[in-house]
Short mmCIF file of C-alpha atoms in Angstrom, two decimals:
data_model
loop_
_atom_site.label_atom_id
_atom_site.label_comp_id
_atom_site.label_asym_id
_atom_site.label_seq_id
_atom_site.Cartn_x
_atom_site.Cartn_y
_atom_site.Cartn_z
CA UNK A 75 56.14 56.85 146.12
CA UNK A 76 58.82 59.73 145.77
CA UNK A 77 61.16 58.58 148.77
CA UNK A 78 60.96 54.95 147.15
CA UNK A 79 62.28 56.38 143.67
CA UNK A 80 64.77 58.51 145.05
CA UNK A 81 66.13 55.34 146.57
CA UNK A 82 66.05 53.44 143.20
CA UNK A 83 68.19 56.15 141.64
CA UNK A 84 70.80 56.28 144.47
CA UNK A 85 70.90 52.13 144.17
CA UNK A 86 71.63 52.72 140.43
CA UNK A 87 74.31 55.17 141.20
CA UNK A 88 75.74 52.75 143.55
CA UNK A 89 75.82 50.24 141.42
CA UNK A 90 76.76 51.31 138.36
CA UNK A 91 80.51 52.05 138.82
CA UNK A 92 80.85 47.87 139.66
CA UNK A 93 78.62 46.82 136.74
CA UNK A 94 81.32 49.23 134.34
CA UNK A 95 84.33 48.23 136.16
CA UNK A 96 87.06 46.66 134.45
CA UNK A 97 87.30 42.61 134.77
CA UNK A 98 90.23 41.38 136.63
CA UNK A 99 93.23 40.54 135.34
CA UNK A 100 93.99 36.84 135.07
CA UNK A 101 96.93 35.55 137.20
CA UNK A 102 99.64 33.32 135.76
CA UNK A 103 99.50 29.54 137.07
CA UNK A 104 102.12 27.09 136.74
CA UNK A 105 102.29 24.63 134.06
CA UNK A 106 102.25 20.98 135.26
CA UNK A 107 104.71 18.55 134.25
CA UNK A 108 103.80 15.46 132.12
CA UNK A 109 106.51 13.88 131.37
CA UNK A 110 110.16 14.02 130.13
CA UNK A 111 110.97 12.09 126.41
CA UNK A 112 114.51 12.42 126.09
CA UNK A 113 117.58 14.30 124.92
CA UNK A 114 117.68 17.72 123.40
CA UNK A 115 120.53 16.58 121.58
CA UNK A 116 118.49 13.80 119.44
CA UNK A 117 114.96 15.27 119.28
CA UNK A 118 113.01 16.89 116.18
CA UNK A 119 109.48 16.43 117.01
CA UNK A 120 106.50 14.57 119.04
CA UNK A 121 103.06 13.44 117.60
CA UNK A 122 100.62 11.92 119.82
CA UNK A 123 98.16 8.20 119.02
CA UNK A 124 95.97 8.01 121.59
CA UNK A 125 97.92 8.41 124.74
CA UNK A 126 100.98 7.17 123.18
CA UNK A 127 103.47 9.62 122.65
CA UNK A 128 105.66 8.97 119.64
CA UNK A 129 108.93 10.97 119.01
CA UNK A 130 110.90 11.66 116.26
CA UNK A 131 114.35 12.56 115.86
CA UNK A 132 117.89 11.78 114.85
CA UNK A 133 120.94 10.05 116.31
CA UNK A 134 124.38 11.05 114.99
CA UNK A 135 123.50 9.88 111.17
CA UNK A 136 120.14 7.82 111.71
CA UNK A 137 116.80 9.24 111.92
CA UNK A 138 114.12 7.49 114.33
CA UNK A 139 110.98 7.09 115.95
CA UNK A 140 110.20 5.73 119.29
CA UNK A 141 106.85 5.34 121.23
CA UNK A 142 106.59 6.74 124.69
CA UNK A 143 103.49 5.95 127.55
CA UNK A 144 102.97 8.63 130.12
CA UNK A 145 105.41 7.85 132.41
CA UNK A 146 108.13 8.44 129.52
CA UNK A 147 108.76 4.26 129.13
CA UNK A 148 109.72 3.53 126.02
CA UNK A 149 107.54 0.92 124.20
CA UNK A 150 109.17 0.49 120.88
CA UNK A 151 111.98 2.23 118.74
CA UNK A 152 112.42 2.19 115.22
CA UNK A 153 115.16 3.03 112.51
CA UNK A 154 114.04 5.09 110.23
CA UNK A 155 116.44 4.48 107.22
CA UNK A 156 118.53 1.61 108.13
CA UNK A 157 120.20 1.70 104.55
CA UNK A 158 121.15 5.07 104.21
CA UNK A 159 122.29 8.43 106.57
CA UNK A 160 118.99 10.34 107.31
CA UNK A 161 117.36 13.26 109.15
CA UNK A 162 113.27 13.22 109.90
CA UNK A 163 112.39 16.94 110.76
CA UNK A 164 108.43 16.94 110.48
CA UNK A 165 105.42 14.46 111.28
CA UNK A 166 101.50 14.73 110.97
CA UNK A 167 98.86 11.71 111.50
CA UNK A 168 96.57 11.43 109.23
CA UNK A 169 92.54 10.42 109.94
CA UNK A 170 93.20 6.62 109.77
CA UNK A 171 95.93 7.66 112.66
CA UNK A 172 98.99 6.51 110.32
CA UNK A 173 101.48 8.58 111.50
CA UNK A 174 103.68 10.39 108.50
CA UNK A 175 106.95 11.46 108.75
CA UNK A 176 109.56 13.91 106.23
CA UNK A 177 112.85 14.51 106.09
CA UNK A 178 115.93 13.97 104.08
CA UNK A 179 118.39 11.15 102.88
CA UNK A 180 120.42 9.59 100.53
CA UNK A 181 119.65 7.54 97.28
CA UNK A 182 123.38 6.85 97.26
CA UNK A 183 123.31 4.04 99.34
CA UNK A 184 126.32 3.75 102.00
CA UNK A 185 129.58 1.59 101.04
CA UNK A 186 129.88 -1.34 102.68
CA UNK A 187 132.10 -1.47 106.57
CA UNK A 188 135.61 -1.73 105.83
CA UNK A 189 137.06 -5.43 107.46
CA UNK A 190 137.72 -5.19 111.20
CA UNK A 191 141.92 -5.52 110.61
CA UNK A 192 141.51 -2.41 108.34
CA UNK A 193 139.37 -0.37 111.01
CA UNK A 194 140.38 2.91 112.12
CA UNK A 195 141.14 3.49 115.74
CA UNK A 196 138.77 4.95 117.91
CA UNK A 197 139.37 4.05 121.14
CA UNK A 198 136.60 6.64 122.73
CA UNK A 199 133.75 5.19 120.77
CA UNK A 200 132.96 8.31 119.10
CA UNK A 201 130.34 8.39 116.28
CA UNK A 202 130.29 11.91 114.31
CA UNK A 203 127.06 13.69 113.98
CA UNK A 204 125.71 13.56 110.49
CA UNK A 205 125.45 17.75 109.26
CA UNK A 206 121.76 18.57 108.41
CA UNK A 207 122.62 20.02 105.24
CA UNK A 208 125.10 17.28 103.76
CA UNK A 209 125.45 17.41 100.47
CA UNK A 210 124.81 13.96 100.67
CA UNK A 211 121.58 14.36 101.86
CA UNK A 212 119.74 15.42 99.21
CA UNK A 213 117.03 13.57 98.54
CA UNK A 214 113.23 14.06 99.98
CA UNK A 215 112.06 11.06 102.47
CA UNK A 216 108.42 10.61 103.45
CA UNK A 217 108.03 7.93 105.77
CA UNK A 218 104.57 6.11 106.64
CA UNK A 219 104.28 4.37 110.31
CA UNK A 220 101.79 2.20 111.70
CA UNK A 221 101.82 3.15 115.27
CA UNK A 222 99.75 -0.27 116.36
CA UNK A 223 101.94 -2.81 114.04
CA UNK A 224 104.90 -0.98 113.43
CA UNK A 225 105.17 -1.85 110.13
CA UNK A 226 107.07 1.18 108.02
CA UNK A 227 107.38 2.20 104.24
CA UNK A 228 109.50 4.92 102.63
CA UNK A 229 108.88 7.09 99.70
CA UNK A 230 111.54 9.14 98.30
CA UNK A 231 112.44 11.56 95.88
CA UNK A 232 115.69 12.84 94.31
CA UNK A 233 116.16 16.53 94.51
CA UNK A 234 118.72 19.03 93.25
CA UNK A 235 120.04 20.08 96.26
CA UNK A 236 119.69 19.45 99.79
CA UNK A 237 115.92 20.90 101.38
CA UNK A 238 115.41 21.07 105.42
CA UNK A 239 112.02 19.96 105.81
CA UNK A 240 110.24 22.53 108.29
CA UNK A 241 106.81 21.32 108.46
CA UNK A 242 104.35 18.56 107.45
CA UNK A 243 100.45 18.70 106.97
CA UNK A 244 98.23 16.05 106.35
CA UNK A 245 93.97 15.59 105.38
CA UNK A 246 92.49 13.47 103.22
CA UNK A 247 93.64 15.18 99.79
CA UNK A 248 97.11 13.97 100.93
CA UNK A 249 100.60 15.22 102.23
CA UNK A 250 102.10 18.98 101.94
CA UNK A 251 105.78 18.94 103.35
CA UNK A 252 107.42 22.33 103.14
CA UNK A 253 111.11 23.83 103.77
CA UNK A 254 113.97 25.86 103.06
CA UNK A 255 114.88 27.21 99.63
CA UNK A 256 110.93 28.17 99.02
CA UNK A 257 110.28 24.42 98.74
CA UNK A 258 106.64 22.81 99.00
CA UNK A 259 106.73 19.06 97.97
CA UNK A 260 103.41 17.06 98.10
CA UNK A 261 102.24 13.58 97.78
CA UNK A 262 99.18 11.48 97.63
CA UNK A 263 98.63 8.99 100.92
CA UNK A 264 99.72 5.92 98.89
CA UNK A 265 103.18 7.87 98.88
CA UNK A 266 103.20 8.95 95.55
CA UNK A 267 105.35 12.14 95.46
CA UNK A 268 104.71 15.21 93.08
CA UNK A 269 107.37 17.44 91.47
CA UNK A 270 108.21 20.21 93.77
CA UNK A 271 106.97 23.44 93.86
CA UNK A 272 110.20 26.42 94.47
CA UNK A 273 108.56 30.01 95.54
CA UNK A 274 111.67 32.29 95.09
CA UNK A 275 115.52 30.96 96.05
CA UNK A 276 117.37 30.06 99.05
CA UNK A 277 115.98 33.52 100.17
CA UNK A 278 113.08 31.87 101.12
CA UNK A 279 112.04 29.21 103.94
CA UNK A 280 108.90 28.22 104.79
CA UNK A 281 108.21 27.28 108.49
CA UNK A 282 104.36 26.35 108.79
CA UNK A 283 101.68 25.05 106.04
CA UNK A 284 97.99 25.18 106.40
CA UNK A 285 95.93 22.75 104.60
CA UNK A 286 92.47 24.22 103.19
CA UNK A 287 89.52 22.07 101.81
CA UNK A 288 89.50 23.58 98.31
CA UNK A 289 92.98 21.97 97.93
CA UNK A 290 94.83 25.27 98.36
CA UNK A 291 97.52 25.89 101.22
CA UNK A 292 98.45 28.83 102.97
CA UNK A 293 102.59 28.38 103.79
CA UNK A 294 104.11 31.06 106.26
CA UNK A 295 107.66 31.77 106.92
CA UNK A 296 110.21 34.41 106.25
CA UNK A 297 111.80 36.15 102.83
CA UNK A 298 114.84 38.88 101.63
CA UNK A 299 113.82 38.43 98.35
CA UNK A 300 110.78 39.88 95.78
CA UNK A 301 107.83 37.40 95.96
CA UNK A 302 104.80 37.45 93.28
CA UNK A 303 105.43 41.07 93.10
CA UNK A 304 105.45 42.04 96.47
CA UNK A 305 109.31 43.56 96.85
CA UNK A 306 111.29 43.53 100.31
CA UNK A 307 109.89 45.93 103.03
CA UNK A 308 112.77 45.02 106.06
CA UNK A 309 115.94 43.33 106.13
CA UNK A 310 114.18 40.19 106.54
CA UNK A 311 109.95 39.80 106.23
CA UNK A 312 107.74 37.50 107.46
CA UNK A 313 105.72 35.92 104.36
CA UNK A 314 102.17 34.67 104.26
CA UNK A 315 101.80 32.76 101.00
CA UNK A 316 98.67 31.14 99.09
CA UNK A 317 98.99 28.37 96.31
CA UNK A 318 96.25 26.91 94.86
CA UNK A 319 95.75 22.93 94.54
CA UNK A 320 97.70 23.37 91.19
CA UNK A 321 100.81 25.31 92.74
CA UNK A 322 100.15 28.97 91.44
CA UNK A 323 100.88 31.82 93.99
CA UNK A 324 97.89 33.17 94.72
CA UNK A 325 98.52 36.14 97.24
CA UNK A 326 101.60 37.12 99.18
CA UNK A 327 101.58 39.21 101.66
CA UNK A 328 104.69 40.54 103.50
CA UNK A 329 105.17 42.18 106.95
CA UNK A 330 105.76 46.08 106.91
CA UNK A 331 108.81 46.70 109.43
CA UNK A 332 111.44 48.63 107.27
CA UNK A 333 114.28 47.77 109.53
CA UNK A 334 113.84 44.87 110.95
CA UNK A 335 114.12 40.99 110.51
CA UNK A 336 110.55 39.15 110.89
CA UNK A 337 109.69 35.64 110.70
CA UNK A 338 106.46 33.61 110.77
CA UNK A 339 107.43 30.21 112.70
CA UNK A 340 104.02 28.59 113.23
CA UNK A 341 100.12 29.03 111.46
CA UNK A 342 97.18 27.20 112.78
CA UNK A 343 94.05 26.43 110.60
CA UNK A 344 91.98 29.15 111.95
CA UNK A 345 95.22 31.18 111.05
CA UNK A 346 96.36 31.92 114.48
CA UNK A 347 100.41 33.09 113.40
CA UNK A 348 103.43 33.43 116.07
CA UNK A 349 106.50 34.37 114.76
CA UNK A 350 109.68 36.55 115.89
CA UNK A 351 110.41 40.20 115.17
CA UNK A 352 114.55 41.41 115.93
CA UNK A 353 115.09 44.81 115.35
CA UNK A 354 118.25 45.88 116.32
CA UNK A 355 118.80 44.42 120.06
CA UNK A 356 115.39 44.17 120.51
CA UNK A 357 113.61 40.83 120.20
CA UNK A 358 109.95 40.30 120.03
CA UNK A 359 107.30 37.90 119.60
CA UNK A 360 104.39 38.35 117.59
CA UNK A 361 100.91 36.58 117.97
CA UNK A 362 98.67 37.76 115.15
CA UNK A 363 95.24 36.28 114.42
CA UNK A 364 94.11 36.65 110.25
CA UNK A 365 90.96 36.39 108.65
CA UNK A 366 90.70 33.70 105.68
CA UNK A 367 92.15 36.62 103.62
CA UNK A 368 94.85 37.57 105.73
CA UNK A 369 93.69 40.28 107.07
CA UNK A 370 94.73 41.05 110.30
CA UNK A 371 91.84 40.67 113.34
CA UNK A 372 94.06 41.48 116.30
CA UNK A 373 97.84 41.14 117.13
CA UNK A 374 100.07 41.83 119.96
CA UNK A 375 104.00 42.27 120.36
CA UNK A 376 105.85 40.50 123.49
CA UNK A 377 109.54 41.21 124.53
CA UNK A 378 110.94 37.82 124.09
CA UNK A 379 113.43 35.26 122.72
CA UNK A 380 111.96 35.37 119.57
CA UNK A 381 110.48 31.70 118.90
CA UNK A 382 106.99 31.61 119.29
CA UNK A 383 104.07 28.73 118.53
CA UNK A 384 100.69 29.06 118.35
CA UNK A 385 97.56 26.35 118.30
CA UNK A 386 93.92 26.37 117.50
CA UNK A 387 92.72 30.19 117.64
CA UNK A 388 93.27 30.34 121.55
CA UNK A 389 96.74 29.53 122.44
CA UNK A 390 100.50 31.10 121.97
CA UNK A 391 104.11 29.98 123.74
CA UNK A 392 106.96 31.82 124.05
CA UNK A 393 109.70 32.83 125.99
CA UNK A 394 108.63 36.42 127.53
CA UNK A 395 111.15 38.67 128.74
CA UNK A 396 109.31 41.67 130.02
CA UNK A 397 105.84 42.28 132.09
CA UNK A 398 102.66 41.82 130.33
CA UNK A 399 100.17 44.57 131.28
CA UNK A 400 97.21 42.01 130.73
CA UNK A 401 98.16 39.59 133.13
CA UNK A 402 97.95 40.38 137.03
CA UNK A 403 101.56 39.03 138.26
CA UNK A 404 103.71 38.70 135.58
CA UNK A 405 107.35 40.39 135.42
CA UNK A 406 109.98 37.61 134.67
CA UNK A 407 113.46 38.55 135.91
CA UNK A 408 114.74 36.59 132.62
CA UNK A 409 113.09 34.74 129.77
CA UNK A 410 110.85 32.37 130.70
CA UNK A 411 108.46 30.05 129.09
CA UNK A 412 104.19 31.70 128.68
CA UNK A 413 101.77 30.37 127.40
CA UNK A 414 98.82 32.75 126.60
CA UNK A 415 95.25 32.07 125.87
CA UNK A 416 92.99 34.24 124.13
CA UNK A 417 89.30 34.60 123.89
CA UNK A 418 87.71 34.76 120.24
CA UNK A 419 88.25 38.79 119.99
CA UNK A 420 91.96 38.25 121.48
CA UNK A 421 91.56 39.67 124.65
CA UNK A 422 93.92 37.18 127.11
CA UNK A 423 92.02 35.27 129.58
CA UNK A 424 94.50 33.03 131.48
CA UNK A 425 98.41 32.51 131.51
CA UNK A 426 100.55 29.65 132.60
CA UNK A 427 104.33 29.74 133.06
CA UNK A 428 107.01 27.16 132.36
CA UNK A 429 109.58 26.33 135.30
CA UNK A 430 112.54 28.85 135.09
CA UNK A 431 115.36 26.00 134.25
CA UNK A 432 113.42 25.00 131.00
CA UNK A 433 115.65 27.20 128.52
CA UNK A 434 113.76 27.09 125.47
CA UNK A 435 110.16 26.58 124.00
CA UNK A 436 109.93 23.77 120.98
CA UNK A 437 106.57 23.88 120.19
CA UNK A 438 102.52 22.94 120.50
CA UNK A 439 100.37 20.36 119.99
CA UNK A 440 96.77 19.42 120.79
CA UNK A 441 95.74 15.66 121.65
CA UNK A 442 92.06 14.42 121.64
CA UNK A 443 93.32 12.53 124.90
CA UNK A 444 95.81 14.21 126.42
CA UNK A 445 94.48 17.74 125.73
CA UNK A 446 96.95 20.61 125.01
CA UNK A 447 100.78 19.85 125.17
CA UNK A 448 103.61 22.56 125.35
CA UNK A 449 106.70 21.16 124.73
CA UNK A 450 110.23 22.64 126.23
CA UNK A 451 113.41 21.79 126.83
CA UNK A 452 116.18 22.38 129.60
CA UNK A 453 119.60 22.38 129.00
CA UNK A 454 119.71 18.88 127.99
CA UNK A 455 115.93 17.47 128.42
CA UNK A 456 112.98 17.53 126.42
CA UNK A 457 110.04 17.97 128.57
CA UNK A 458 105.79 17.81 128.40
CA UNK A 459 103.85 20.32 130.36
CA UNK A 460 99.95 20.40 130.24
CA UNK A 461 97.34 22.70 131.65
CA UNK A 462 96.71 22.08 135.61
#
């Protein structure tokens, strides 16, 4: 009996180190190319309807939306505003499958083209590219597009000055667009646009918006001015602002980096935020999970080229420029696209890399049919990658 007890004790001592051993670090795998979707010069973003990819963007001074299959073959292409110069810069799909796009247009319609005899010489057939901040594009434009029938409707609102729309969100309560100059614009699902809400001045830029079930919203971005009584901390602060259903600012949370320029670029419904931190020559990506009251649950900073996108409570995409100790084999020689997967406690459980020739990250998109889509670009082409 005594001998048996001794064997049990020895066995437990031998097994304990293995039971308490640190988990293996995940090995970075390669992302899989799904398709390419067009030129980086024309691309603004994309959404997915079933297994059809709808790309929206701008060519010269005209905005467009086009549908592609999974091989990149074009199925249809629609000019969004035939009467005026315009830009489309954000989009979302509602629960019925209607695509909503937002951007800017001019309500001063274009003058008729001159007769051929009066045309200026243009032997190279060069079309000038519209300036997205042109004083002519001083109206907010909202389009609804049925991806099945391609029926299109446009709704507009004259603004006092041009606003660059950076993000759009839609739910059963309606549509919310946010952008430059602290601008928040709402509309109902019939296209009726409400009077804009302005939080701050040109020193405040909103990059992303999350809609909540009670009608309130969370907007994130950057600001270099006092907002809601909260003064500037750094050179530029990342800001998280809650706005009530009636447009009242309920709270303002600022980043606290005294010598840095910060910006929150993306936010998800579970409040996983991605942004950039610039301190002198040092550039980092910030990924932080917040509670519903904007208290950080966990956070990371990674050496990067800056732009950072998040999806759900699980994923972050950025261009990594340094080793990440939580990964087994990640020491990039130059900036390279990297997708990280986190568990509920913020532990990094997987990593996926984009090919080195992909020069930028453009966004993350989740599709019911296609899964997680990582959008990147080479020097001239936009590509979509998926998990292997």
